[in-house]
Amino acid sequence: MVFRSLRRAALGVGGPAVDTVLDDPETRPGESLRGAVHLTGGERDVEIERIVLTVLTRDGTATRELGRHELAGEFRLKAGEARAVPLQIAVPLGTPITHVFGERVPGLAVGVRTELEVAFAHDPGDLDFVAVHPLPAEAAALEALRALGFRFNSADVSQVFDFWVAPQYQQIATEVAVGFTTGADFVELVLDGAVRSRHDRGEPVDWEAEVDRLMRQIGQI
């Protein structure tokens, strides 16, 4: 599968153009994106000072940088020359998940910005969006919650996933938030809930036992 950027931006009239092509825009935190930056020379030779790739996340109108990689140092791009510079950029652990159960999370996006710097000019670049899916352990936990009857509601850049409570838990809570912390060799899951008042519940709840029971159910699915 080849994913081609729709952007082909020129650095001024008669300047070079840049087009980023990813082999596959589907990824997970900790994996790498591969492809190439395709350069087309303009009407004259130019000195390319550097090509910089940046992984960014966008939540609504807020944009945050997750990682930056300098792809190539200084070189000359001749007039009319076509050149492809291979790219490989890591998707940092902790990159927000943009797709859950195969569907895009509304308002949340991750992309790669390609910046081309030439002498006396700079192309700020556009985002080439990618789809970030959960790690296998995260996906298994989310699928287990859905299998138990929890309904996915929303997610945010902090990797917290909100679910409407399954029928068997509706007497004690209205929502459950699932948070993930990922490291090089571990995934930590934290459960939190919007609980009903004691008056609404009618009796005290042994939360340690309830959470332990839920975690056992998730592990069995």
PDB file of C-alpha atoms in Angstrom:
ATOM      1  CA  MET A   1       0.000   0.000   0.000  1.00  0.00           C
ATOM      2  CA  VAL A   2       1.332   3.417  -0.919  1.00  0.00           C
ATOM      3  CA  PHE A   3      -0.039   6.564   0.674  1.00  0.00           C
ATOM      4  CA  ARG A   4       0.638   9.697  -1.345  1.00  0.00           C
ATOM      5  CA  SER A   5       0.506  13.128   0.155  1.00  0.00           C
ATOM      6  CA  LEU A   6      -1.870  15.528  -1.599  1.00  0.00           C
ATOM      7  CA  ARG A   7       0.532  18.384  -0.953  1.00  0.00           C
ATOM      8  CA  ARG A   8       3.005  19.648  -3.527  1.00  0.00           C
ATOM      9  CA  ALA A   9       4.192  22.974  -2.202  1.00  0.00           C
ATOM     10  CA  ALA A  10       6.651  25.239  -4.020  1.00  0.00           C
ATOM     11  CA  LEU A  11       9.166  27.472  -2.299  1.00  0.00           C
ATOM     12  CA  GLY A  12       8.346  30.626  -4.190  1.00  0.00           C
ATOM     13  CA  VAL A  13       7.843  31.113  -7.901  1.00  0.00           C
ATOM     14  CA  GLY A  14      10.147  28.799  -9.810  1.00  0.00           C
ATOM     15  CA  GLY A  15      11.403  27.181  -6.613  1.00  0.00           C
ATOM     16  CA  PRO A  16      11.649  23.478  -5.740  1.00  0.00           C
ATOM     17  CA  ALA A  17       8.603  21.399  -4.769  1.00  0.00           C
ATOM     18  CA  VAL A  18       8.335  18.739  -2.064  1.00  0.00           C
ATOM     19  CA  ASP A  19       5.964  15.793  -1.891  1.00  0.00           C
ATOM     20  CA  THR A  20       6.004  13.283   0.993  1.00  0.00           C
ATOM     21  CA  VAL A  21       4.978   9.693   0.271  1.00  0.00           C
ATOM     22  CA  LEU A  22       4.427   7.179   3.094  1.00  0.00           C
ATOM     23  CA  ASP A  23       4.492   3.459   2.361  1.00  0.00           C
ATOM     24  CA  ASP A  24       1.676   2.961   4.861  1.00  0.00           C
ATOM     25  CA  PRO A  25      -0.123   5.599   6.978  1.00  0.00           C
ATOM     26  CA  GLU A  26      -1.354   2.936   9.437  1.00  0.00           C
ATOM     27  CA  THR A  27       0.868   2.665  12.511  1.00  0.00           C
ATOM     28  CA  ARG A  28       1.113   2.153  16.289  1.00  0.00           C
ATOM     29  CA  PRO A  29       3.110   3.899  19.016  1.00  0.00           C
ATOM     30  CA  GLY A  30       6.688   2.675  19.024  1.00  0.00           C
ATOM     31  CA  GLU A  31       6.639   1.652  15.358  1.00  0.00           C
ATOM     32  CA  SER A  32       8.235   3.487  12.431  1.00  0.00           C
ATOM     33  CA  LEU A  33       6.845   5.241   9.386  1.00  0.00           C
ATOM     34  CA  ARG A  34       8.716   4.640   6.136  1.00  0.00           C
ATOM     35  CA  GLY A  35       8.574   6.175   2.725  1.00  0.00           C
ATOM     36  CA  ALA A  36      10.332   8.955   0.831  1.00  0.00           C
ATOM     37  CA  VAL A  37      10.404  12.704   0.409  1.00  0.00           C
ATOM     38  CA  HIS A  38      10.228  13.465  -3.318  1.00  0.00           C
ATOM     39  CA  LEU A  39      11.918  16.680  -4.405  1.00  0.00           C
ATOM     40  CA  THR A  40      11.542  18.346  -7.792  1.00  0.00           C
ATOM     41  CA  GLY A  41      13.983  21.064  -8.727  1.00  0.00           C
ATOM     42  CA  GLY A  42      12.655  24.406  -9.888  1.00  0.00           C
ATOM     43  CA  GLU A  43      13.969  26.823 -12.501  1.00  0.00           C
ATOM     44  CA  ARG A  44      17.408  27.148 -10.898  1.00  0.00           C
ATOM     45  CA  ASP A  45      19.829  25.206  -8.736  1.00  0.00           C
ATOM     46  CA  VAL A  46      19.312  25.592  -4.989  1.00  0.00           C
ATOM     47  CA  GLU A  47      21.206  24.591  -1.874  1.00  0.00           C
ATOM     48  CA  ILE A  48      19.001  22.462   0.380  1.00  0.00           C
ATOM     49  CA  GLU A  49      20.100  23.163   3.934  1.00  0.00           C
ATOM     50  CA  ARG A  50      18.056  20.415   5.562  1.00  0.00           C
ATOM     51  CA  ILE A  51      14.850  18.370   5.518  1.00  0.00           C
ATOM     52  CA  VAL A  52      13.105  18.024   8.876  1.00  0.00           C
ATOM     53  CA  LEU A  53      10.287  15.612   9.702  1.00  0.00           C
ATOM     54  CA  THR A  54       8.158  16.313  12.769  1.00  0.00           C
ATOM     55  CA  VAL A  55       5.485  14.100  14.344  1.00  0.00           C
ATOM     56  CA  LEU A  56       2.647  16.296  15.610  1.00  0.00           C
ATOM     57  CA  THR A  57      -0.635  15.714  17.377  1.00  0.00           C
ATOM     58  CA  ARG A  58      -3.671  17.945  16.999  1.00  0.00           C
ATOM     59  CA  ASP A  59      -6.519  18.008  19.516  1.00  0.00           C
ATOM     60  CA  GLY A  60      -9.141  20.463  18.318  1.00  0.00           C
ATOM     61  CA  THR A  61      -7.151  23.625  17.562  1.00  0.00           C
ATOM     62  CA  ALA A  62      -4.156  22.781  19.794  1.00  0.00           C
ATOM     63  CA  THR A  63      -1.046  21.332  18.128  1.00  0.00           C
ATOM     64  CA  ARG A  64       1.804  19.672  20.026  1.00  0.00           C
ATOM     65  CA  GLU A  65       5.153  18.353  18.807  1.00  0.00           C
ATOM     66  CA  LEU A  66       5.899  14.725  19.697  1.00  0.00           C
ATOM     67  CA  GLY A  67       9.188  14.112  17.922  1.00  0.00           C
ATOM     68  CA  ARG A  68      11.564  15.662  15.390  1.00  0.00           C
ATOM     69  CA  HIS A  69      14.024  14.060  12.981  1.00  0.00           C
ATOM     70  CA  GLU A  70      16.485  15.664  10.550  1.00  0.00           C
ATOM     71  CA  LEU A  71      16.275  13.594   7.414  1.00  0.00           C
ATOM     72  CA  ALA A  72      19.059  15.056   5.313  1.00  0.00           C
ATOM     73  CA  GLY A  73      21.802  17.623   5.610  1.00  0.00           C
ATOM     74  CA  GLU A  74      23.033  20.135   3.066  1.00  0.00           C
ATOM     75  CA  PHE A  75      23.046  19.199  -0.627  1.00  0.00           C
ATOM     76  CA  ARG A  76      22.504  20.824  -4.043  1.00  0.00           C
ATOM     77  CA  LEU A  77      19.242  20.236  -5.917  1.00  0.00           C
ATOM     78  CA  LYS A  78      19.720  21.032  -9.596  1.00  0.00           C
ATOM     79  CA  ALA A  79      17.113  22.761 -11.751  1.00  0.00           C
ATOM     80  CA  GLY A  80      14.488  20.232 -12.869  1.00  0.00           C
ATOM     81  CA  GLU A  81      16.146  17.404 -10.938  1.00  0.00           C
ATOM     82  CA  ALA A  82      13.925  14.703  -9.413  1.00  0.00           C
ATOM     83  CA  ARG A  83      15.274  13.192  -6.211  1.00  0.00           C
ATOM     84  CA  ALA A  84      13.747  10.839  -3.633  1.00  0.00           C
ATOM     85  CA  VAL A  85      15.165  10.908  -0.106  1.00  0.00           C
ATOM     86  CA  PRO A  86      14.194   7.768   1.884  1.00  0.00           C
ATOM     87  CA  LEU A  87      12.553   8.435   5.222  1.00  0.00           C
ATOM     88  CA  GLN A  88      12.139   6.454   8.402  1.00  0.00           C
ATOM     89  CA  ILE A  89      10.752   8.211  11.456  1.00  0.00           C
ATOM     90  CA  ALA A  90       9.825   6.694  14.804  1.00  0.00           C
ATOM     91  CA  VAL A  91       6.315   7.097  16.165  1.00  0.00           C
ATOM     92  CA  PRO A  92       7.036   7.878  19.835  1.00  0.00           C
ATOM     93  CA  LEU A  93       5.574   5.796  22.630  1.00  0.00           C
ATOM     94  CA  GLY A  94       2.755   7.823  24.102  1.00  0.00           C
ATOM     95  CA  THR A  95       1.578   9.068  20.714  1.00  0.00           C
ATOM     96  CA  PRO A  96      -2.195   9.499  21.014  1.00  0.00           C
ATOM     97  CA  ILE A  97      -4.400   6.793  19.548  1.00  0.00           C
ATOM     98  CA  THR A  98      -6.437   8.260  16.685  1.00  0.00           C
ATOM     99  CA  HIS A  99      -8.424   5.158  15.720  1.00  0.00           C
ATOM    100  CA  VAL A 100     -10.421   2.906  18.056  1.00  0.00           C
ATOM    101  CA  PHE A 101     -12.302  -0.178  16.859  1.00  0.00           C
ATOM    102  CA  GLY A 102     -11.351   0.820  13.309  1.00  0.00           C
ATOM    103  CA  GLU A 103     -12.987   4.247  13.556  1.00  0.00           C
ATOM    104  CA  ARG A 104     -11.340   7.675  13.795  1.00  0.00           C
ATOM    105  CA  VAL A 105     -11.652   9.430  17.153  1.00  0.00           C
ATOM    106  CA  PRO A 106     -13.384  12.785  16.432  1.00  0.00           C
ATOM    107  CA  GLY A 107     -11.246  15.882  16.943  1.00  0.00           C
ATOM    108  CA  LEU A 108      -7.985  13.954  17.379  1.00  0.00           C
ATOM    109  CA  ALA A 109      -5.285  13.698  14.716  1.00  0.00           C
ATOM    110  CA  VAL A 110      -1.610  12.789  14.323  1.00  0.00           C
ATOM    111  CA  GLY A 111       0.497  13.711  11.329  1.00  0.00           C
ATOM    112  CA  VAL A 112       3.984  14.105   9.914  1.00  0.00           C
ATOM    113  CA  ARG A 113       5.089  17.574   8.824  1.00  0.00           C
ATOM    114  CA  THR A 114       7.861  17.848   6.235  1.00  0.00           C
ATOM    115  CA  GLU A 115       9.876  21.072   6.358  1.00  0.00           C
ATOM    116  CA  LEU A 116      12.257  21.971   3.557  1.00  0.00           C
ATOM    117  CA  GLU A 117      14.853  24.661   4.216  1.00  0.00           C
ATOM    118  CA  VAL A 118      16.840  26.261   1.401  1.00  0.00           C
ATOM    119  CA  ALA A 119      19.114  29.277   1.426  1.00  0.00           C
ATOM    120  CA  PHE A 120      17.095  32.362   2.395  1.00  0.00           C
ATOM    121  CA  ALA A 121      13.765  30.478   2.325  1.00  0.00           C
ATOM    122  CA  HIS A 122      11.743  28.058   4.420  1.00  0.00           C
ATOM    123  CA  ASP A 123       8.713  25.897   3.610  1.00  0.00           C
ATOM    124  CA  PRO A 124       6.745  25.477   6.882  1.00  0.00           C
ATOM    125  CA  GLY A 125       5.129  22.334   5.496  1.00  0.00           C
ATOM    126  CA  ASP A 126       1.715  20.763   5.880  1.00  0.00           C
ATOM    127  CA  LEU A 127       0.595  17.755   7.911  1.00  0.00           C
ATOM    128  CA  ASP A 128       0.382  14.370   6.218  1.00  0.00           C
ATOM    129  CA  PHE A 129      -2.056  12.574   8.506  1.00  0.00           C
ATOM    130  CA  VAL A 130      -1.529   9.029   9.769  1.00  0.00           C
ATOM    131  CA  ALA A 131      -3.812   6.574  11.555  1.00  0.00           C
ATOM    132  CA  VAL A 132      -2.448   5.542  14.961  1.00  0.00           C
ATOM    133  CA  HIS A 133      -3.955   2.296  16.270  1.00  0.00           C
ATOM    134  CA  PRO A 134      -3.699   0.841  19.796  1.00  0.00           C
ATOM    135  CA  LEU A 135      -0.871  -1.491  20.745  1.00  0.00           C
ATOM    136  CA  PRO A 136      -1.935  -5.159  20.858  1.00  0.00           C
ATOM    137  CA  ALA A 137      -2.267  -5.138  24.674  1.00  0.00           C
ATOM    138  CA  GLU A 138      -4.285  -1.905  24.562  1.00  0.00           C
ATOM    139  CA  ALA A 139      -6.504  -3.219  21.786  1.00  0.00           C
ATOM    140  CA  ALA A 140      -7.141  -6.429  23.740  1.00  0.00           C
ATOM    141  CA  ALA A 141      -8.214  -4.469  26.842  1.00  0.00           C
ATOM    142  CA  LEU A 142     -10.507  -2.176  24.838  1.00  0.00           C
ATOM    143  CA  GLU A 143     -12.049  -5.119  23.003  1.00  0.00           C
ATOM    144  CA  ALA A 144     -12.600  -6.890  26.328  1.00  0.00           C
ATOM    145  CA  LEU A 145     -14.489  -3.885  27.691  1.00  0.00           C
ATOM    146  CA  ARG A 146     -16.662  -3.802  24.594  1.00  0.00           C
ATOM    147  CA  ALA A 147     -17.312  -7.536  24.892  1.00  0.00           C
ATOM    148  CA  LEU A 148     -18.501  -6.949  28.482  1.00  0.00           C
ATOM    149  CA  GLY A 149     -21.045  -4.411  27.253  1.00  0.00           C
ATOM    150  CA  PHE A 150     -19.174  -1.128  27.754  1.00  0.00           C
ATOM    151  CA  ARG A 151     -19.831   1.392  24.946  1.00  0.00           C
ATOM    152  CA  PHE A 152     -17.012   3.608  23.678  1.00  0.00           C
ATOM    153  CA  ASN A 153     -17.689   7.319  24.126  1.00  0.00           C
ATOM    154  CA  SER A 154     -14.537   9.381  23.490  1.00  0.00           C
ATOM    155  CA  ALA A 155     -10.742   9.646  23.834  1.00  0.00           C
ATOM    156  CA  ASP A 156      -8.173  12.414  24.205  1.00  0.00           C
ATOM    157  CA  VAL A 157      -4.460  13.091  23.712  1.00  0.00           C
ATOM    158  CA  SER A 158      -3.621  11.791  27.199  1.00  0.00           C
ATOM    159  CA  GLN A 159      -4.637   8.282  26.056  1.00  0.00           C
ATOM    160  CA  VAL A 160      -7.700   8.169  28.283  1.00  0.00           C
ATOM    161  CA  PHE A 161     -10.663   6.322  26.779  1.00  0.00           C
ATOM    162  CA  ASP A 162     -14.144   6.997  28.120  1.00  0.00           C
ATOM    163  CA  PHE A 163     -16.826   4.299  28.045  1.00  0.00           C
ATOM    164  CA  TRP A 164     -20.478   4.245  28.976  1.00  0.00           C
ATOM    165  CA  VAL A 165     -20.914   1.634  31.699  1.00  0.00           C
ATOM    166  CA  ALA A 166     -22.053  -1.892  30.882  1.00  0.00           C
ATOM    167  CA  PRO A 167     -25.553  -2.844  32.133  1.00  0.00           C
ATOM    168  CA  GLN A 168     -24.230  -4.994  34.996  1.00  0.00           C
ATOM    169  CA  TYR A 169     -22.404  -1.946  36.465  1.00  0.00           C
ATOM    170  CA  GLN A 170     -25.042   0.742  35.932  1.00  0.00           C
ATOM    171  CA  GLN A 171     -26.218   0.588  39.551  1.00  0.00           C
ATOM    172  CA  ILE A 172     -22.848   1.810  40.803  1.00  0.00           C
ATOM    173  CA  ALA A 173     -21.394   4.005  38.014  1.00  0.00           C
ATOM    174  CA  THR A 174     -22.328   5.916  34.870  1.00  0.00           C
ATOM    175  CA  GLU A 175     -18.968   6.109  33.054  1.00  0.00           C
ATOM    176  CA  VAL A 176     -15.599   4.382  33.142  1.00  0.00           C
ATOM    177  CA  ALA A 177     -12.311   5.922  31.996  1.00  0.00           C
ATOM    178  CA  VAL A 178      -9.490   3.651  30.877  1.00  0.00           C
ATOM    179  CA  GLY A 179      -5.990   5.143  30.823  1.00  0.00           C
ATOM    180  CA  PHE A 180      -2.835   3.616  29.347  1.00  0.00           C
ATOM    181  CA  THR A 181       0.794   4.312  30.187  1.00  0.00           C
ATOM    182  CA  THR A 182       3.248   2.677  27.800  1.00  0.00           C
ATOM    183  CA  GLY A 183       6.937   1.945  28.135  1.00  0.00           C
ATOM    184  CA  ALA A 184       9.519   0.012  26.154  1.00  0.00           C
ATOM    185  CA  ASP A 185       8.460  -3.292  27.744  1.00  0.00           C
ATOM    186  CA  PHE A 186       5.156  -2.658  29.532  1.00  0.00           C
ATOM    187  CA  VAL A 187       1.637  -1.306  29.192  1.00  0.00           C
ATOM    188  CA  GLU A 188      -0.074  -0.097  32.372  1.00  0.00           C
ATOM    189  CA  LEU A 189      -3.857   0.122  32.522  1.00  0.00           C
ATOM    190  CA  VAL A 190      -5.700   2.365  34.995  1.00  0.00           C
ATOM    191  CA  LEU A 191      -9.470   2.307  35.535  1.00  0.00           C
ATOM    192  CA  ASP A 192     -11.433   5.244  36.880  1.00  0.00           C
ATOM    193  CA  GLY A 193     -15.194   5.755  37.123  1.00  0.00           C
ATOM    194  CA  ALA A 194     -17.930   8.345  37.500  1.00  0.00           C
ATOM    195  CA  VAL A 195     -19.733   6.733  40.431  1.00  0.00           C
ATOM    196  CA  ARG A 196     -23.311   7.200  41.504  1.00  0.00           C
ATOM    197  CA  SER A 197     -23.993   8.743  44.890  1.00  0.00           C
ATOM    198  CA  ARG A 198     -24.518   6.432  47.853  1.00  0.00           C
ATOM    199  CA  HIS A 199     -28.180   7.505  47.895  1.00  0.00           C
ATOM    200  CA  ASP A 200     -28.622   6.388  44.291  1.00  0.00           C
ATOM    201  CA  ARG A 201     -26.759   3.131  44.904  1.00  0.00           C
ATOM    202  CA  GLY A 202     -28.709   2.267  48.006  1.00  0.00           C
ATOM    203  CA  GLU A 203     -25.774   0.462  49.623  1.00  0.00           C
ATOM    204  CA  PRO A 204     -21.971   0.779  50.030  1.00  0.00           C
ATOM    205  CA  VAL A 205     -19.734  -0.556  47.285  1.00  0.00           C
ATOM    206  CA  ASP A 206     -16.524  -2.529  47.804  1.00  0.00           C
ATOM    207  CA  TRP A 207     -14.597  -0.781  45.020  1.00  0.00           C
ATOM    208  CA  GLU A 208     -11.471  -2.891  45.413  1.00  0.00           C
ATOM    209  CA  ALA A 209     -13.514  -6.038  44.881  1.00  0.00           C
ATOM    210  CA  GLU A 210     -15.449  -4.517  41.956  1.00  0.00           C
ATOM    211  CA  VAL A 211     -12.313  -3.369  40.144  1.00  0.00           C
ATOM    212  CA  ASP A 212     -10.624  -6.705  40.818  1.00  0.00           C
ATOM    213  CA  ARG A 213     -13.651  -8.530  39.380  1.00  0.00           C
ATOM    214  CA  LEU A 214     -13.682  -6.326  36.291  1.00  0.00           C
ATOM    215  CA  MET A 215      -9.960  -6.776  35.704  1.00  0.00           C
ATOM    216  CA  ARG A 216     -10.326 -10.558  35.972  1.00  0.00           C
ATOM    217  CA  GLN A 217     -13.138 -10.450  33.418  1.00  0.00           C
ATOM    218  CA  ILE A 218     -11.022  -8.377  31.044  1.00  0.00           C
ATOM    219  CA  GLY A 219      -8.123 -10.823  31.408  1.00  0.00           C
ATOM    220  CA  GLN A 220     -10.359 -13.803  30.626  1.00  0.00           C
ATOM    221  CA  ILE A 221     -11.640 -12.463  27.305  1.00  0.00           C
TER     222      ILE A 221
END
